[in-house]
Amino acid sequence: MDQREKPSPDEIRGACEDNPKIREHDLAARLGISEAELVAAHCGHGAVRIEPRVDDLLTGLEAVGEVMALTRNESAVHEKIGVYDKVVTGNQHAMVLGDEIDLRIFPQAWAYGFAVEKREGAEIRRSLQFFDATGEAMHKVHLRPASNLHAYQNLAAKLASSDQEPIISVKASGAGDNAVSPEQAATVDDLREHWSRLSDVHQFYDMLKTLKLSRCQAMRMAGEDYAWQLDNDAVGALFQQAAEDEMPIMCFVGNRGCIQIHSGPIKSVKQIGPRINVLDETFHLHLRTHHIREVWAVRKPTRDGHVTSIEAYGADGKMIIQFFGARKEGERERSDWRFLAESLPRIPGPTDRDV
């Protein structure tokens, strides 16, 4: 949509007032704007633009105490309650390695930030919200009753921008990083040779980059000893079985600017229509299962033996959500997780179909 066709800040704020129960992300889509533009329209009306200086943000958040960290993509919302501690800063990569809040951050994708105050009845909800250049949400930090309000206000003031205009200029969204390229750059033999030499799961991305393959291309080429496609209902079955067995898992949800991780058991799993919800004490997840186009079980060699992930992808080839069995580096994969992953319902491969 052309900038001249977009609603004015006054019109955006009016739409928010008229639709108080619609989530900002969904209302922005209805208005034909990005979520960042919707938030920016409230500068001077409950929002303050802040600089997305990730190092300063992360080092300042520990003093704020207990908060809720939220990372989302179009299909999944991942929420963790805890403290930002064990921070590792960096221009290319930053990390939070706390027991509850566990993040991998890519600061160069963060373009806009806002400190937001929103009144709901007698309550004021406060948050820090960060977006990429297209206006897509990268990460949000929501205050809780136990948060240190003074430390939050000091941090917001430290990050405050000199530019408080209620209009921002966002870039058009491009193809996803994992979109299937029109030409396959590597052969099956190339892929299998590189795959067999992996010694750490973190080498997988570099392997794909070297071979110029998307993740889904690699899954389809690798062979069923490395990757096999699952029925889309496998994700729901995974949640239910992990909860029943009180099995500690790792659950990753991310976007181009942040990946958020839950490690531990899950307990309260509720499916409402096409949505799976985890509603535990310090971990909430909301997954739109109808957005899932493909699910893969993926086996990656490591120094500690192979590890198995379950990965769900949308129609655009982007990863929606990823699971591992909970483990620390140097530990072998949990046998109960491996059994669960290998027992999930499969889509028959070429060999199976010929039988």
Coordinates of C-alpha atoms in Angstrom, one line a residue:
M1 CA 0.0 0.0 0.0
D2 CA 1.3 3.5 -0.9
Q3 CA 2.1 5.7 2.1
R4 CA -0.5 8.3 0.9
E5 CA -3.2 5.7 1.2
K6 CA -2.4 4.7 4.7
P7 CA -4.5 6.0 7.6
S8 CA -3.2 9.1 9.5
P9 CA -1.9 8.8 13.1
D10 CA -5.3 10.3 14.2
E11 CA -7.2 7.7 12.2
I12 CA -5.0 4.9 13.6
R13 CA -5.5 6.0 17.2
G14 CA -9.3 6.3 16.5
A15 CA -9.3 2.7 15.2
C16 CA -7.6 1.5 18.3
E17 CA -10.1 3.3 20.5
D18 CA -13.0 1.8 18.5
N19 CA -11.5 -1.7 18.7
P20 CA -10.0 -2.1 22.2
K21 CA -10.2 -5.9 22.2
I22 CA -8.5 -6.5 18.9
R23 CA -4.7 -7.3 19.2
E24 CA -2.5 -4.6 17.8
H25 CA -0.9 -7.0 15.3
D26 CA -4.3 -8.0 13.9
L27 CA -5.7 -4.5 13.9
A28 CA -2.7 -3.2 12.0
A29 CA -3.2 -5.9 9.4
R30 CA -6.9 -4.9 9.1
L31 CA -5.8 -1.2 8.6
G32 CA -3.2 -2.2 5.9
I33 CA -0.2 -1.0 8.0
S34 CA 2.5 -2.7 10.0
E35 CA 2.3 -3.1 13.7
A36 CA 5.2 -0.7 14.2
E37 CA 3.3 2.0 12.3
L38 CA 0.3 1.4 14.6
V39 CA 2.5 1.8 17.7
A40 CA 4.3 4.8 16.3
A41 CA 1.0 6.6 15.8
H42 CA 0.7 6.8 19.6
C43 CA 3.9 8.8 20.1
G44 CA 2.9 11.6 22.4
H45 CA -0.2 9.6 23.3
G46 CA 1.1 6.8 25.5
A47 CA 4.2 5.8 23.4
V48 CA 7.7 7.1 23.4
R49 CA 10.1 6.2 20.6
I50 CA 13.3 4.6 21.9
E51 CA 16.5 3.6 20.2
P52 CA 16.9 -0.1 19.6
R53 CA 20.3 -0.3 21.3
V54 CA 20.3 -4.0 22.2
D55 CA 23.4 -4.0 24.4
D56 CA 22.1 -1.1 26.6
L57 CA 18.6 -2.7 26.7
L58 CA 19.8 -6.1 27.9
T59 CA 22.2 -4.8 30.5
G60 CA 19.6 -2.4 31.8
L61 CA 16.8 -5.0 32.0
E62 CA 18.2 -7.0 34.8
A63 CA 17.5 -4.2 37.3
V64 CA 13.8 -4.2 36.2
G65 CA 13.4 -7.6 37.7
E66 CA 10.6 -10.0 36.8
V67 CA 9.1 -9.3 33.4
M68 CA 7.4 -11.2 30.6
A69 CA 9.5 -11.7 27.4
L70 CA 7.5 -12.2 24.2
T71 CA 8.8 -13.3 20.8
R72 CA 6.5 -14.1 18.0
N73 CA 6.2 -14.8 14.3
E74 CA 3.1 -14.8 12.2
S75 CA 2.0 -18.2 13.5
A76 CA 3.3 -18.6 17.0
V77 CA 3.6 -16.5 20.2
H78 CA 6.2 -17.5 22.8
E79 CA 5.9 -15.9 26.3
K80 CA 8.3 -16.4 29.2
I81 CA 8.2 -14.9 32.7
G82 CA 11.5 -14.4 34.4
V83 CA 14.5 -12.1 34.7
Y84 CA 17.0 -10.9 32.0
D85 CA 20.2 -12.3 33.5
K86 CA 23.4 -14.0 32.2
V87 CA 23.5 -11.5 29.3
V88 CA 26.1 -11.7 26.6
T89 CA 26.2 -8.6 24.4
G90 CA 27.5 -8.2 20.8
N91 CA 26.8 -6.3 17.6
Q92 CA 26.2 -9.4 15.5
H93 CA 24.7 -11.7 18.2
A94 CA 23.5 -11.1 21.7
M95 CA 22.2 -13.7 24.2
V96 CA 20.2 -13.9 27.4
L97 CA 21.0 -17.3 29.1
G98 CA 18.9 -17.2 32.2
D99 CA 17.0 -20.1 33.7
E100 CA 13.7 -18.8 32.4
I101 CA 14.4 -16.2 29.8
D102 CA 16.6 -17.7 27.1
L103 CA 17.2 -15.6 23.9
R104 CA 19.3 -15.5 20.8
I105 CA 19.2 -11.9 19.4
F106 CA 20.4 -10.5 16.1
P107 CA 20.6 -6.8 16.7
Q108 CA 21.1 -5.7 13.1
A109 CA 17.5 -6.6 12.4
W110 CA 16.1 -4.3 15.1
A111 CA 15.1 -0.9 13.5
Y112 CA 12.5 0.7 15.7
G113 CA 11.7 0.7 19.4
F114 CA 8.9 2.1 21.6
A115 CA 8.2 2.4 25.3
V116 CA 4.4 1.9 25.5
E117 CA 1.9 2.7 28.3
K118 CA -1.6 1.5 27.7
R119 CA -4.4 2.1 30.2
E120 CA -6.9 -0.7 30.7
G121 CA -9.5 0.4 33.3
A122 CA -7.6 1.4 36.4
E123 CA -4.5 -0.4 35.3
I124 CA -1.6 0.9 33.2
R125 CA 0.2 -1.8 31.2
R126 CA 3.8 -0.9 30.3
S127 CA 6.1 -2.6 27.7
L128 CA 9.1 -2.1 25.5
Q129 CA 8.5 -3.1 21.9
F130 CA 11.0 -3.6 19.1
F131 CA 10.4 -4.0 15.3
D132 CA 12.4 -4.5 12.2
A133 CA 12.6 -2.2 9.1
T134 CA 9.4 -3.7 7.7
G135 CA 7.5 -3.0 10.9
E136 CA 7.3 -6.6 12.1
A137 CA 7.7 -7.3 15.8
M138 CA 11.0 -8.7 16.8
H139 CA 10.7 -8.8 20.6
K140 CA 8.6 -7.3 23.4
V141 CA 9.2 -6.9 27.2
H142 CA 6.1 -6.5 29.3
L143 CA 6.2 -5.3 32.9
R144 CA 4.6 -7.4 35.7
P145 CA 3.4 -6.4 39.2
A146 CA 6.7 -7.5 40.6
S147 CA 8.7 -5.3 38.1
N148 CA 10.9 -2.4 39.4
L149 CA 9.0 0.5 37.8
H150 CA 11.8 3.0 38.7
A151 CA 14.4 0.9 36.9
Y152 CA 12.1 0.6 33.9
Q153 CA 11.5 4.3 33.7
N154 CA 15.3 5.0 33.9
L155 CA 16.0 2.5 31.1
A156 CA 13.3 4.0 28.9
A157 CA 14.6 7.5 29.5
K158 CA 18.2 6.3 28.7
L159 CA 17.0 4.9 25.4
A160 CA 14.6 7.7 24.4
S161 CA 15.0 9.0 20.9
S162 CA 15.2 12.6 19.8
D163 CA 12.7 11.8 17.1
Q164 CA 9.2 11.5 18.4
E165 CA 7.2 11.9 15.2
P166 CA 4.1 9.6 15.1
I167 CA 4.9 8.4 11.5
I168 CA 7.6 6.0 10.5
S169 CA 8.6 4.8 7.0
V170 CA 8.8 1.0 6.8
K171 CA 10.3 -1.1 4.0
A172 CA 8.3 -3.6 2.0
S173 CA 8.4 -7.2 3.2
G174 CA 10.6 -9.4 1.1
A175 CA 10.7 -13.1 0.6
G176 CA 11.5 -15.2 3.7
D177 CA 15.1 -16.3 4.4
N178 CA 13.9 -19.9 4.1
A179 CA 11.8 -19.5 0.9
V180 CA 12.6 -22.2 -1.7
S181 CA 14.9 -20.8 -4.3
P182 CA 14.0 -21.6 -8.0
E183 CA 17.2 -23.4 -8.6
Q184 CA 18.7 -26.2 -6.5
A185 CA 22.4 -25.3 -6.0
A186 CA 23.7 -28.5 -4.5
T187 CA 23.4 -32.2 -5.3
V188 CA 22.1 -34.9 -3.0
D189 CA 25.6 -36.2 -2.6
D190 CA 27.0 -32.8 -1.7
L191 CA 24.3 -32.3 0.9
R192 CA 24.7 -35.8 2.5
E193 CA 28.5 -35.4 2.6
H194 CA 28.3 -32.1 4.4
W195 CA 25.5 -33.3 6.7
S196 CA 27.5 -36.4 7.8
R197 CA 30.4 -34.1 8.9
L198 CA 28.3 -32.0 11.2
S199 CA 29.5 -32.1 14.8
D200 CA 27.2 -29.4 16.3
V201 CA 23.6 -28.4 15.6
H202 CA 24.7 -24.8 15.2
Q203 CA 26.7 -25.7 12.1
F204 CA 23.5 -26.6 10.3
Y205 CA 22.7 -23.0 9.2
D206 CA 26.2 -22.5 7.8
M207 CA 26.0 -25.7 5.9
L208 CA 22.7 -24.6 4.2
K209 CA 24.3 -21.2 3.4
T210 CA 27.4 -22.9 1.9
L211 CA 25.2 -25.2 -0.3
K212 CA 22.7 -22.4 -1.1
L213 CA 19.8 -24.5 0.1
S214 CA 16.7 -23.6 2.0
R215 CA 15.9 -25.7 5.1
C216 CA 12.9 -27.3 3.4
Q217 CA 14.9 -28.1 0.2
A218 CA 17.5 -29.8 2.4
M219 CA 14.9 -31.9 4.2
R220 CA 13.5 -33.2 1.0
M221 CA 16.9 -34.1 -0.4
A222 CA 18.7 -35.5 2.6
G223 CA 17.1 -39.0 2.7
E224 CA 15.1 -40.5 5.5
D225 CA 18.1 -41.5 7.6
Y226 CA 18.5 -37.7 8.2
A227 CA 15.0 -36.2 7.7
W228 CA 11.5 -37.6 7.3
Q229 CA 8.2 -35.8 6.9
L230 CA 5.6 -36.1 9.6
D231 CA 1.8 -35.7 9.5
N232 CA 0.9 -32.1 10.4
D233 CA -1.0 -33.5 13.4
A234 CA 2.3 -34.6 14.8
V235 CA 2.9 -31.3 16.5
G236 CA -0.3 -31.6 18.6
A237 CA 0.6 -35.2 19.4
L238 CA 4.1 -34.0 20.6
F239 CA 2.6 -31.5 23.0
Q240 CA 0.1 -34.0 24.5
Q241 CA 2.6 -36.8 24.9
A242 CA 5.3 -34.5 26.4
A243 CA 2.8 -33.1 28.9
E244 CA 1.6 -36.6 29.9
D245 CA 5.1 -37.8 30.4
E246 CA 6.3 -34.6 32.1
M247 CA 9.2 -34.7 29.6
P248 CA 11.5 -31.7 29.5
I249 CA 11.7 -30.3 26.0
M250 CA 13.2 -27.3 24.3
C251 CA 10.7 -25.2 22.4
F252 CA 12.0 -22.5 20.0
V253 CA 10.0 -19.7 18.4
G254 CA 11.7 -17.0 16.5
N255 CA 11.9 -14.4 13.7
R256 CA 14.7 -12.7 11.9
G257 CA 15.7 -10.6 15.0
C258 CA 15.1 -12.9 17.9
I259 CA 14.8 -16.6 18.9
Q260 CA 13.1 -17.4 22.3
I261 CA 13.6 -20.8 24.0
H262 CA 11.7 -22.6 26.7
S263 CA 13.5 -25.5 28.4
G264 CA 11.7 -27.8 30.7
P265 CA 8.5 -29.8 31.0
I266 CA 5.1 -28.5 29.9
K267 CA 1.9 -29.2 31.8
S268 CA -1.2 -27.4 30.7
V269 CA -1.9 -27.9 27.0
K270 CA -5.3 -26.8 25.6
Q271 CA -6.4 -27.0 22.0
I272 CA -9.1 -24.5 21.0
G273 CA -10.1 -24.9 17.4
P274 CA -6.9 -24.7 15.3
R275 CA -4.9 -23.2 18.1
I276 CA -2.7 -25.1 20.6
N277 CA -2.1 -23.2 23.8
V278 CA 0.4 -24.0 26.6
L279 CA -0.7 -22.1 29.8
D280 CA 2.0 -22.9 32.4
E281 CA 3.1 -20.7 35.3
T282 CA 6.1 -19.2 33.6
F283 CA 5.6 -20.3 30.0
H284 CA 2.7 -19.5 27.6
L285 CA 2.6 -20.5 23.9
H286 CA 0.0 -19.9 21.3
L287 CA 0.4 -21.8 18.1
R288 CA -1.8 -21.5 15.0
T289 CA -1.7 -25.1 13.7
H290 CA -3.7 -24.2 10.6
H291 CA -0.7 -22.2 9.4
I292 CA 1.5 -25.3 9.3
R293 CA 2.3 -26.6 5.8
E294 CA 5.0 -29.1 6.6
V295 CA 6.5 -30.9 9.6
W296 CA 9.8 -32.6 9.6
A297 CA 11.8 -34.8 12.0
V298 CA 15.4 -34.0 11.5
R299 CA 18.5 -35.9 12.7
K300 CA 21.7 -34.0 13.1
P301 CA 25.1 -35.6 14.0
T302 CA 27.0 -34.0 17.0
R303 CA 30.0 -34.9 19.1
D304 CA 27.6 -36.4 21.6
G305 CA 25.7 -38.6 19.1
H306 CA 22.9 -37.5 16.8
V307 CA 20.1 -35.3 18.1
T308 CA 16.6 -35.1 16.8
S309 CA 14.5 -32.0 16.2
I310 CA 10.9 -31.6 15.2
E311 CA 10.4 -28.6 12.9
A312 CA 7.1 -27.0 11.6
Y313 CA 7.1 -24.8 8.5
G314 CA 4.6 -22.4 7.0
A315 CA 3.5 -22.1 3.3
D316 CA 6.3 -19.5 2.8
G317 CA 9.0 -21.9 3.9
K318 CA 9.7 -20.1 7.1
M319 CA 10.1 -22.1 10.3
I320 CA 7.2 -21.6 12.7
I321 CA 8.4 -23.6 15.7
Q322 CA 11.1 -26.1 16.5
F323 CA 11.5 -28.7 19.3
F324 CA 14.4 -30.7 20.8
G325 CA 14.6 -32.9 23.9
A326 CA 16.1 -30.8 26.7
R327 CA 19.8 -31.4 27.0
K328 CA 23.0 -29.5 27.8
E329 CA 26.1 -29.5 25.6
G330 CA 28.1 -32.6 26.3
E331 CA 25.0 -34.7 27.1
R332 CA 23.6 -37.4 24.8
E333 CA 20.0 -37.0 23.6
R334 CA 17.3 -38.2 26.0
S335 CA 16.1 -41.6 25.1
D336 CA 12.5 -40.8 25.9
W337 CA 12.6 -37.8 23.5
R338 CA 14.2 -39.8 20.8
F339 CA 11.5 -42.5 21.2
L340 CA 8.7 -39.8 21.0
A341 CA 10.2 -38.1 18.0
E342 CA 10.6 -41.4 16.1
S343 CA 7.1 -42.5 17.0
L344 CA 5.2 -39.5 15.7
P345 CA 2.9 -40.1 12.7
R346 CA 4.8 -40.0 9.4
I347 CA 3.9 -39.2 5.9
P348 CA 5.0 -42.3 3.8
G349 CA 8.2 -41.7 1.9
P350 CA 8.8 -42.9 -1.7
T351 CA 9.9 -46.4 -0.6
D352 CA 6.9 -46.8 1.6
R353 CA 4.5 -45.8 -1.1
D354 CA 5.9 -48.4 -3.5
V355 CA 5.4 -51.3 -1.1

